[in-house]
Tab-separated table of C-alpha atoms in Angstrom:
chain	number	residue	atom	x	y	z
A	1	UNK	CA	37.575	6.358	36.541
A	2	UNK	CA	36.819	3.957	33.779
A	3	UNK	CA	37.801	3.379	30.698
A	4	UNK	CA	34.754	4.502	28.829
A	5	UNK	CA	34.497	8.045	30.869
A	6	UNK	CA	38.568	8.885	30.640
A	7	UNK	CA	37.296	8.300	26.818
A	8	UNK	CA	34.616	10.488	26.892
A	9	UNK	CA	35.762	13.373	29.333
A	10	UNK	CA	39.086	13.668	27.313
A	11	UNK	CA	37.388	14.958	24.121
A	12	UNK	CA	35.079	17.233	25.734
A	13	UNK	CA	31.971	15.134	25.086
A	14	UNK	CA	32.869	12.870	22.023
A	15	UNK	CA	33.343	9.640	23.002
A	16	UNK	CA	36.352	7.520	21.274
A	17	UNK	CA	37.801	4.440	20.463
A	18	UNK	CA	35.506	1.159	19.754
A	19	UNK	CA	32.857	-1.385	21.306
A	20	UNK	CA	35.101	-4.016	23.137
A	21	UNK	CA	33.901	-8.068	23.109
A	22	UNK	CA	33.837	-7.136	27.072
A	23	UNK	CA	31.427	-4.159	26.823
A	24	UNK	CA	28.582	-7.242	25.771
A	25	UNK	CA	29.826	-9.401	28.728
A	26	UNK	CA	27.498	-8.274	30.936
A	27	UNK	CA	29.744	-6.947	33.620
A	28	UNK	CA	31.310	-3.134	34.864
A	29	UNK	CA	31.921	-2.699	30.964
A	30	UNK	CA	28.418	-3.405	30.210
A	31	UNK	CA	26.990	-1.022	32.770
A	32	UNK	CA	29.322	1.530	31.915
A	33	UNK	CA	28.665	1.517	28.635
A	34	UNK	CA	24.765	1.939	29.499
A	35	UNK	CA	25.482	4.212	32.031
A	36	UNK	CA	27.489	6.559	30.222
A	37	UNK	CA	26.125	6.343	26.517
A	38	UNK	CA	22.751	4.770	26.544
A	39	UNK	CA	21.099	6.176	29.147
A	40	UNK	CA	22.770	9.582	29.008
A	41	UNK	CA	20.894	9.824	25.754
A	42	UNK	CA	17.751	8.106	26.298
A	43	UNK	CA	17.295	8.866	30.151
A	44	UNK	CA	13.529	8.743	31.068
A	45	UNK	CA	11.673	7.753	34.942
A	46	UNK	CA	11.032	4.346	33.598
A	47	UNK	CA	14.568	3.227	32.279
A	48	UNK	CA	16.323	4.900	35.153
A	49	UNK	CA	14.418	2.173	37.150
A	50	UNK	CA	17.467	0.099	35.960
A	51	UNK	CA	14.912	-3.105	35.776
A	52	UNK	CA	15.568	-5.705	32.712
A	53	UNK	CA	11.885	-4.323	32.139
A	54	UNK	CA	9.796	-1.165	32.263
A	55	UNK	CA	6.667	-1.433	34.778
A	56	UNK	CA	4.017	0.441	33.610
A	57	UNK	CA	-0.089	1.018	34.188
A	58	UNK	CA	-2.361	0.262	31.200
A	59	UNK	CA	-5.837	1.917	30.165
A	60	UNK	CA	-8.269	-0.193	29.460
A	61	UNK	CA	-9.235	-1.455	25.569
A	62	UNK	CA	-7.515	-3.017	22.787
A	63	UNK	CA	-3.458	-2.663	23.122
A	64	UNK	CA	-0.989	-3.509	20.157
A	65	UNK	CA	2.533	-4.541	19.535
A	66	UNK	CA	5.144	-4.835	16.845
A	67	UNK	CA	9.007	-5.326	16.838
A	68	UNK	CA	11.214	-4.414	13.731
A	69	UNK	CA	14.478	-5.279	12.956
A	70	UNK	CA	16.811	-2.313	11.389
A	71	UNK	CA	19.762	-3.491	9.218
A	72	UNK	CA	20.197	-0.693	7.074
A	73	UNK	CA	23.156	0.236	5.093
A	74	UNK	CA	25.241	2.560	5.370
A	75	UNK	CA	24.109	3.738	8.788
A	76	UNK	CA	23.830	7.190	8.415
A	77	UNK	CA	22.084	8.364	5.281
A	78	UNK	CA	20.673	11.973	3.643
A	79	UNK	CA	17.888	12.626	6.356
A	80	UNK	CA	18.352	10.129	8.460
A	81	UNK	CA	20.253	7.736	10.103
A	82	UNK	CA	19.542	3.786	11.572
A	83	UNK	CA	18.701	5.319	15.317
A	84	UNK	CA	16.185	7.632	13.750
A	85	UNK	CA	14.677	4.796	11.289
A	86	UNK	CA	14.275	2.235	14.151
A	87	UNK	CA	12.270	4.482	16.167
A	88	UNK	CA	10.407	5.856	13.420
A	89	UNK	CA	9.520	2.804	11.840
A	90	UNK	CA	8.527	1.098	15.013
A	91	UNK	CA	6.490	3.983	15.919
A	92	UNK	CA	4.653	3.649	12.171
A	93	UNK	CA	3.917	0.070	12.814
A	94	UNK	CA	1.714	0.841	15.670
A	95	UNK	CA	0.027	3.406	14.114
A	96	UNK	CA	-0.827	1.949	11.273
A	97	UNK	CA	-3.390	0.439	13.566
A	98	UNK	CA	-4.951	3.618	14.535
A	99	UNK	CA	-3.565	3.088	17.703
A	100	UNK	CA	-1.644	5.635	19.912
A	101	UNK	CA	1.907	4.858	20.935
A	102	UNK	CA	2.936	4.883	24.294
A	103	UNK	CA	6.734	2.751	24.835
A	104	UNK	CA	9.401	1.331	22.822
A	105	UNK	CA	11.910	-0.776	23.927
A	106	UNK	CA	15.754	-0.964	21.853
A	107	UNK	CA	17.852	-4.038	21.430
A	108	UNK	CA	21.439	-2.980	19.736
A	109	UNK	CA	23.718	-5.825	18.312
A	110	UNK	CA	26.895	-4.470	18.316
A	111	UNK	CA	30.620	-5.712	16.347
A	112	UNK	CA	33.457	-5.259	17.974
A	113	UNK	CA	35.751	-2.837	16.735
A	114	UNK	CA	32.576	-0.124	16.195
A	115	UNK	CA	33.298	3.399	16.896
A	116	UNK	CA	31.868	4.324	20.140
A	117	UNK	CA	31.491	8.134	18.401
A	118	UNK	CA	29.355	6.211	15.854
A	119	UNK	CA	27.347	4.439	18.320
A	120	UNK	CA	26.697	7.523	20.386
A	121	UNK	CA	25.807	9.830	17.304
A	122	UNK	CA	23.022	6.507	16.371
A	123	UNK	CA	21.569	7.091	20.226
A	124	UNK	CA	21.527	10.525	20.169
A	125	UNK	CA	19.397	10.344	16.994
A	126	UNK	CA	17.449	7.971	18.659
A	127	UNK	CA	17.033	9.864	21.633
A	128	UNK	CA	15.924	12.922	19.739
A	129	UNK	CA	13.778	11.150	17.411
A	130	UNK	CA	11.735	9.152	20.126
A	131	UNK	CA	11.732	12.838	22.347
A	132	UNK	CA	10.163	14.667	19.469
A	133	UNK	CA	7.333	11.782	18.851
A	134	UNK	CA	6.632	12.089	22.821
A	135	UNK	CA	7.141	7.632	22.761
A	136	UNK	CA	10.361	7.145	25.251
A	137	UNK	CA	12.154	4.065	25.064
A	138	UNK	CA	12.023	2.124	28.458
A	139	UNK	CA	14.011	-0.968	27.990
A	140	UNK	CA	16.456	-2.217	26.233
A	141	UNK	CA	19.326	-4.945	25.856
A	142	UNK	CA	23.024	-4.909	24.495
A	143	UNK	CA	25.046	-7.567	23.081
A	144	UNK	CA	28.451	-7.685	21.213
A	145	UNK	CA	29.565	-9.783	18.315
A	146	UNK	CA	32.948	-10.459	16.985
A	147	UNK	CA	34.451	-8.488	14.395
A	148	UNK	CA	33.314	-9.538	11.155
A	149	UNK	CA	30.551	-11.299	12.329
A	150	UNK	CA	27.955	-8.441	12.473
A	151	UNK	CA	27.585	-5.041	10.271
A	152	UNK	CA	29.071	-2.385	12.845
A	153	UNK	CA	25.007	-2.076	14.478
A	154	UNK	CA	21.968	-3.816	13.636
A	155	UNK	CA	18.782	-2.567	16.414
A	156	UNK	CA	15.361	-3.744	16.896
A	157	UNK	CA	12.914	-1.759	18.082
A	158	UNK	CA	9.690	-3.057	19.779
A	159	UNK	CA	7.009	-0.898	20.527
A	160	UNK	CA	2.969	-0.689	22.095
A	161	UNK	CA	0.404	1.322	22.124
A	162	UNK	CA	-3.772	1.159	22.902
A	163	UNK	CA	-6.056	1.258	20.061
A	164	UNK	CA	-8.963	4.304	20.499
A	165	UNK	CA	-12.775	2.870	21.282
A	166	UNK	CA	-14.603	2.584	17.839
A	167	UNK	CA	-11.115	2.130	16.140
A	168	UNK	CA	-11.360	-0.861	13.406
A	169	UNK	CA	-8.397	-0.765	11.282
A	170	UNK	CA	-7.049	-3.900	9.586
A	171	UNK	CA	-5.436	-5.100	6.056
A	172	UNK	CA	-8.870	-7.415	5.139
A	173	UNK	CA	-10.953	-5.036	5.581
A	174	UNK	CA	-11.156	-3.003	2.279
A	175	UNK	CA	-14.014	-3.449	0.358
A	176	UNK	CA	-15.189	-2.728	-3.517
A	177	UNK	CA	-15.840	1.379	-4.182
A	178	UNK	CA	-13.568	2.358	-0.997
A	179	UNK	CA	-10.759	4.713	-2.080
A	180	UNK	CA	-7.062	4.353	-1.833
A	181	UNK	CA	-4.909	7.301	-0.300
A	182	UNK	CA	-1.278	8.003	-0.516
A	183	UNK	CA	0.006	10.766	1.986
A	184	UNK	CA	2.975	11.673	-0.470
A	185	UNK	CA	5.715	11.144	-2.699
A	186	UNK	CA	6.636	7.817	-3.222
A	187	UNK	CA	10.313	6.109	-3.260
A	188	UNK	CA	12.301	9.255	-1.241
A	189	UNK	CA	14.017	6.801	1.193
A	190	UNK	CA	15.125	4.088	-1.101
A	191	UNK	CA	16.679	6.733	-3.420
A	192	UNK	CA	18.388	8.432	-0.765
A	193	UNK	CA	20.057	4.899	1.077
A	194	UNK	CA	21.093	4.213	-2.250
A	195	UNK	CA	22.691	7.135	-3.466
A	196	UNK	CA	24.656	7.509	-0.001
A	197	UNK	CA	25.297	3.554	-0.089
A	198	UNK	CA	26.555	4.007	-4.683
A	199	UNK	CA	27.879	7.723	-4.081
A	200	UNK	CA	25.752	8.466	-6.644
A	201	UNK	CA	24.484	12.303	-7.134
A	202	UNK	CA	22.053	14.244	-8.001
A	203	UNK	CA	20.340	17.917	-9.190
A	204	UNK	CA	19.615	18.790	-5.667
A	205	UNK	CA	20.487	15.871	-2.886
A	206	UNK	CA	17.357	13.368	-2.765
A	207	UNK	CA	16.418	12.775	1.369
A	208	UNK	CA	14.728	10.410	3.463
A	209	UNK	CA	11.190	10.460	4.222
A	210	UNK	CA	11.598	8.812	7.385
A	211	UNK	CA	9.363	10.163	10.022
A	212	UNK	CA	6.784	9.532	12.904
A	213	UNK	CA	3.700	9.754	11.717
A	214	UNK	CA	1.402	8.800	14.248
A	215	UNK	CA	0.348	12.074	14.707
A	216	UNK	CA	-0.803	11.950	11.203
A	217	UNK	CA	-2.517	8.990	11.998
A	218	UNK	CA	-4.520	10.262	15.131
A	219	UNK	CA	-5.911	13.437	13.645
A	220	UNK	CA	-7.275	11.092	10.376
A	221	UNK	CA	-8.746	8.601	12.885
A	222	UNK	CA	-10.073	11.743	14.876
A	223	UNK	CA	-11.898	12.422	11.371
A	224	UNK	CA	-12.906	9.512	9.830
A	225	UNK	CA	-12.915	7.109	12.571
A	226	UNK	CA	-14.378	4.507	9.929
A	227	UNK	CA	-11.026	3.765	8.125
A	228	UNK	CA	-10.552	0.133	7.035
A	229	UNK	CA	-7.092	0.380	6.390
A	230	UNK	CA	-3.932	1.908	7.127
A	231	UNK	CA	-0.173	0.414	5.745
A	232	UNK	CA	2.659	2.261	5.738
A	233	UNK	CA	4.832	1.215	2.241
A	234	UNK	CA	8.547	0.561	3.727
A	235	UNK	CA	10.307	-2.823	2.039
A	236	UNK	CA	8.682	-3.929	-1.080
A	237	UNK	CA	6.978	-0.225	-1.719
A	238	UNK	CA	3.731	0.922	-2.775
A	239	UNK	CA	3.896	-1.933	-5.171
A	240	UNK	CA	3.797	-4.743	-3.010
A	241	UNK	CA	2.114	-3.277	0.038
A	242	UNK	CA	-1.632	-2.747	-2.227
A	243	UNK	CA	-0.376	-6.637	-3.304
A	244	UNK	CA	-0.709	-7.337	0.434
A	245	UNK	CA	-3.908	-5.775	1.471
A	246	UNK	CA	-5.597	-7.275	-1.859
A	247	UNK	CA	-4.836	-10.416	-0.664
A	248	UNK	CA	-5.495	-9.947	3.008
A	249	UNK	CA	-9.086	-8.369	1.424
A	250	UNK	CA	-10.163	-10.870	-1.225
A	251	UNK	CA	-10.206	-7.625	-3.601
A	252	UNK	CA	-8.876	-5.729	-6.308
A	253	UNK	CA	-7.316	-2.468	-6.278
A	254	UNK	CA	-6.881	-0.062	-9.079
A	255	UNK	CA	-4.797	2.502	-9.645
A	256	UNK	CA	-4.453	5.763	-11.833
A	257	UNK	CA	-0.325	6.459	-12.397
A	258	UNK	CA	-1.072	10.201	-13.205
A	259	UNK	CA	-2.191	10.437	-9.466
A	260	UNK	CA	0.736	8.740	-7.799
A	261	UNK	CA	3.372	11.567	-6.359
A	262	UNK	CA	6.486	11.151	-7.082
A	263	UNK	CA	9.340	13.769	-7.110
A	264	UNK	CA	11.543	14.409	-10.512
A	265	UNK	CA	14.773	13.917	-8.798
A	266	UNK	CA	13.306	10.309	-7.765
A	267	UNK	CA	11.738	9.493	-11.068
A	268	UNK	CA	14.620	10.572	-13.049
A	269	UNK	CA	16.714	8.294	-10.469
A	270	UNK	CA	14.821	5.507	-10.744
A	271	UNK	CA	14.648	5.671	-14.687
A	272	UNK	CA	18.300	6.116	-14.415
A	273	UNK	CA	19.143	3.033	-12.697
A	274	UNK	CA	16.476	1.181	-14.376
A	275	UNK	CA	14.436	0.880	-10.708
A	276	UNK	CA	10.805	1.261	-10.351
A	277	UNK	CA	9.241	3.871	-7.894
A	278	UNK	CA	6.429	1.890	-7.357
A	279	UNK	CA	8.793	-0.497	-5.629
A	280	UNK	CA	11.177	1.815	-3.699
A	281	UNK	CA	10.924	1.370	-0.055
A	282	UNK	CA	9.308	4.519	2.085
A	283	UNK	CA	9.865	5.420	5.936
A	284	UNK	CA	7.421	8.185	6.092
A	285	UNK	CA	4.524	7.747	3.922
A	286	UNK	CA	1.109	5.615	4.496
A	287	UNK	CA	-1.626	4.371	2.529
A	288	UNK	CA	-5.141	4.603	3.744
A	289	UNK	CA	-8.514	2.746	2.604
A	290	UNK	CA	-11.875	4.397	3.180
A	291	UNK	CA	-15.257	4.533	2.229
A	292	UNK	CA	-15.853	5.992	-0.907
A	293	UNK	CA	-18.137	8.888	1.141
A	294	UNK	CA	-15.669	10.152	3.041
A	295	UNK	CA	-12.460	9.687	0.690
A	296	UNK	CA	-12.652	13.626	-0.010
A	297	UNK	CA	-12.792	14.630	4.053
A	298	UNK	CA	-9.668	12.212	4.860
A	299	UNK	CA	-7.849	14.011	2.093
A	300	UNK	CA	-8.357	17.342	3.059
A	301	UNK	CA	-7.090	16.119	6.927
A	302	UNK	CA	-4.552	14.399	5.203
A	303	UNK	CA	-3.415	17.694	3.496
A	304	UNK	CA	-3.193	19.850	6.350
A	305	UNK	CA	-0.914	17.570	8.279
A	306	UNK	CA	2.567	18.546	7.539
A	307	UNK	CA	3.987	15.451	6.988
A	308	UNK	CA	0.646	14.485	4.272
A	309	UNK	CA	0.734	17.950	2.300
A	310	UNK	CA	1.157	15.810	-1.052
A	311	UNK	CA	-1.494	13.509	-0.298
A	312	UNK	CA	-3.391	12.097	-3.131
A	313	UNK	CA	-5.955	9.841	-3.718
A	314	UNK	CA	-4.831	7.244	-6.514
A	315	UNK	CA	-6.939	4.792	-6.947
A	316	UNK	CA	-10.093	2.149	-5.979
A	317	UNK	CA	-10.517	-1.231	-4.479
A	318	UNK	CA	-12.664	-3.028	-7.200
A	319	UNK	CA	-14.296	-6.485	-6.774
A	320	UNK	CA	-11.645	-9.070	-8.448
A	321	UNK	CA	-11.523	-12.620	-6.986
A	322	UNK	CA	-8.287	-12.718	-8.271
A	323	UNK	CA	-7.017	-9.998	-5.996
A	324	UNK	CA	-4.943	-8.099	-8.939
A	325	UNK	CA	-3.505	-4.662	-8.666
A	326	UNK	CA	-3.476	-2.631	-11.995
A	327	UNK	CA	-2.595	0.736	-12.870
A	328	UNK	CA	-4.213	3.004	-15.379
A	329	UNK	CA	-0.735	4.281	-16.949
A	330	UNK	CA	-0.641	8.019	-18.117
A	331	UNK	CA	-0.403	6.695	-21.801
A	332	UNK	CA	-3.804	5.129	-21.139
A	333	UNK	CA	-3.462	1.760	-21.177
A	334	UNK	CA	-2.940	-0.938	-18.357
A	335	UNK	CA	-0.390	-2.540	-16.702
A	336	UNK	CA	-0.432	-5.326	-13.698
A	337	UNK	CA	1.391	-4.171	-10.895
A	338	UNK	CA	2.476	-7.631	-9.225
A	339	UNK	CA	4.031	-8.966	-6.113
A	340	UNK	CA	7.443	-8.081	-6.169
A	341	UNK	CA	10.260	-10.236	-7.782
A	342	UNK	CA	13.352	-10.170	-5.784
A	343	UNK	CA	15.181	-7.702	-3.452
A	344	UNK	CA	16.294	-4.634	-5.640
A	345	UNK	CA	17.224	-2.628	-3.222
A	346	UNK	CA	18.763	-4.683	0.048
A	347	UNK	CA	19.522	-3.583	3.444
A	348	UNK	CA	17.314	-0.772	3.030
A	349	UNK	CA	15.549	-0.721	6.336
């Protein structure tokens, strides 16, 4: 019997003591370690192939692919955890194309010395996350660093999917009069990462918005297949995600701050620690684009979604060479929202 199963069959299913330099040398302590953690967790027909890739057919049509790296700390945070994020926010990426996805593929960067209980709670939330989103992971890769040369995990996440016929969905193409969406409160995750990562507390405990949301995504596209855009605001928040699709569109975008969600807890966090909402990462929210005409139709799919029940629409893509955003505040005057300056919240995805 090996070392990593006398481990794991003598706590009646928890796993102890700590990735070893040899469990990323590529030998029995490597495939052990897969064997008896990763793919107990993330078992599927394509991984079991045991492959260093997953075969797979392809429909025909427009496919897409993003990676994402996941350095978050502290792993595990209220409502979520870094295995849950990475599959999430891979899963987002795609979507935000319109596009379905169909595989993901893990790479895990592990320090010696990590708690093997750790690591297996991380896969298990992986495991569940990418089961209830119905997008397996089929490959993967592990390596080990030293101790004190990595952050106990870091994982990235790559992930496809095929884009739906009539599908157009990019960040240059909004255009003046379209309307600008937001699917729901704004700055959830950062607060939540942070208040974990400063022990900081609250009212009532402030969690993660990090979630799937390509079904989301595929019932919107099912409605208004003409959507121009579709970002979801993670790093840099709402903030500097309408900075990026201005640009990418050659346009301005204006907003109205008394239609922006954002929960009490969050703004009374933010004012607290002297943070703005605006630019407070998100793992679960997106903003759409769309044609003026059928703004009020995407909101009321938008709204009926579970994970889009706040949705709002707050604000309009106006011609500006310049490519500003601005916000109407709710004293009635105006304020630029810029390009973020700095990092204020790091490792926070």
């Amino acid at each position: 019997m090996s070392v990593i199963e006398a481990r794991f069959s003598a706590r009646e299913g928890k796993l102890t003591g700590a990735v070893e330099m040899i469990h990323g040398a590529g030998g029995r302590a490597t495939a052990e370690l897969i064997r008896t953690l990763f793919r107990r967790h993330l078992d599927n027909p394509l991984l079991a192939q045991g492959n260093d890739q997953a075969a797979f057919p392809v429909a025909a049509g427009r496919m897409v692919m993003t990676t994402d790296a996941h350095v978050i700390a502290p792993l595990f945070f209220p409502g979520g955890d870094i295995g849950s994020l990475a599959v999430h926010g891979t899963i987002n990426d795609v979507a935000m194309a319109g596009a379905r996805p169909l595989y993901l593929s893990a790479a895990f960067v592990l320090e010696e010395g990590f708690p093997l209980a750790d690591l297996d709670r991380i896969v298990a939330s992986m495991a569940q996350a990418s089961g209830a989103a119905g997008v397996p992971i089929v490959t993967g890769d592990t390596k080990v660093v030293e101790k004190g040369k990595g952050d106990g995990v870091f994982i990235t996440t790559t992930g496809i999917g095929i884009v739906p016929d009539g599908v157009e969905i990019s960040g240059d193409r909004a255009l003046p009069g379209d309307m600008v969406l937001l699917s729901g409160s704004i700055g959830d995750h950062g607060i939540a990462v942070l208040s974990k990562r400063e022990n900081l507390t609250f009212e009532t405990e402030i969690l993660s918005d990090s979630a799937a949301l390509h079904t989301l995504v595929a019932d919107m596209v099912g409605a208004v297949p003409g959507i121009r855009v579709l970002r979801d605001p993670t790093r840099g928040g709402l903030g500097a995600t309408l900075n990026e699709i201005a640009q990418q569109s050659g346009v301005g975008i204006h907003l109205d701050e008394a239609a922006i969600p954002i929960k009490p807890d969050v703004s009374a966090a933010c004012e607290l620690l002297g943070l703005d909402p605006l630019y407070i990462a998100n793992e679960g929210k997106l903003i759409a684009i769309a044609p003026p005409e059928k703004a009020q139709l995407l909101l009321a799919v938008m709204r009926a979604h579970p994970l889009a029940r706040d949705a709002a629409i707050i604000g309009e893509v106006k011609h500006d060479p310049h490519a500003f955003v601005q916000m109407r505040t709710r004293f009635g005057g105006n304020r630029m929202v810029d390009w973020l300056a700095g990092d204020p919240l790091p490792r926070i995805c």
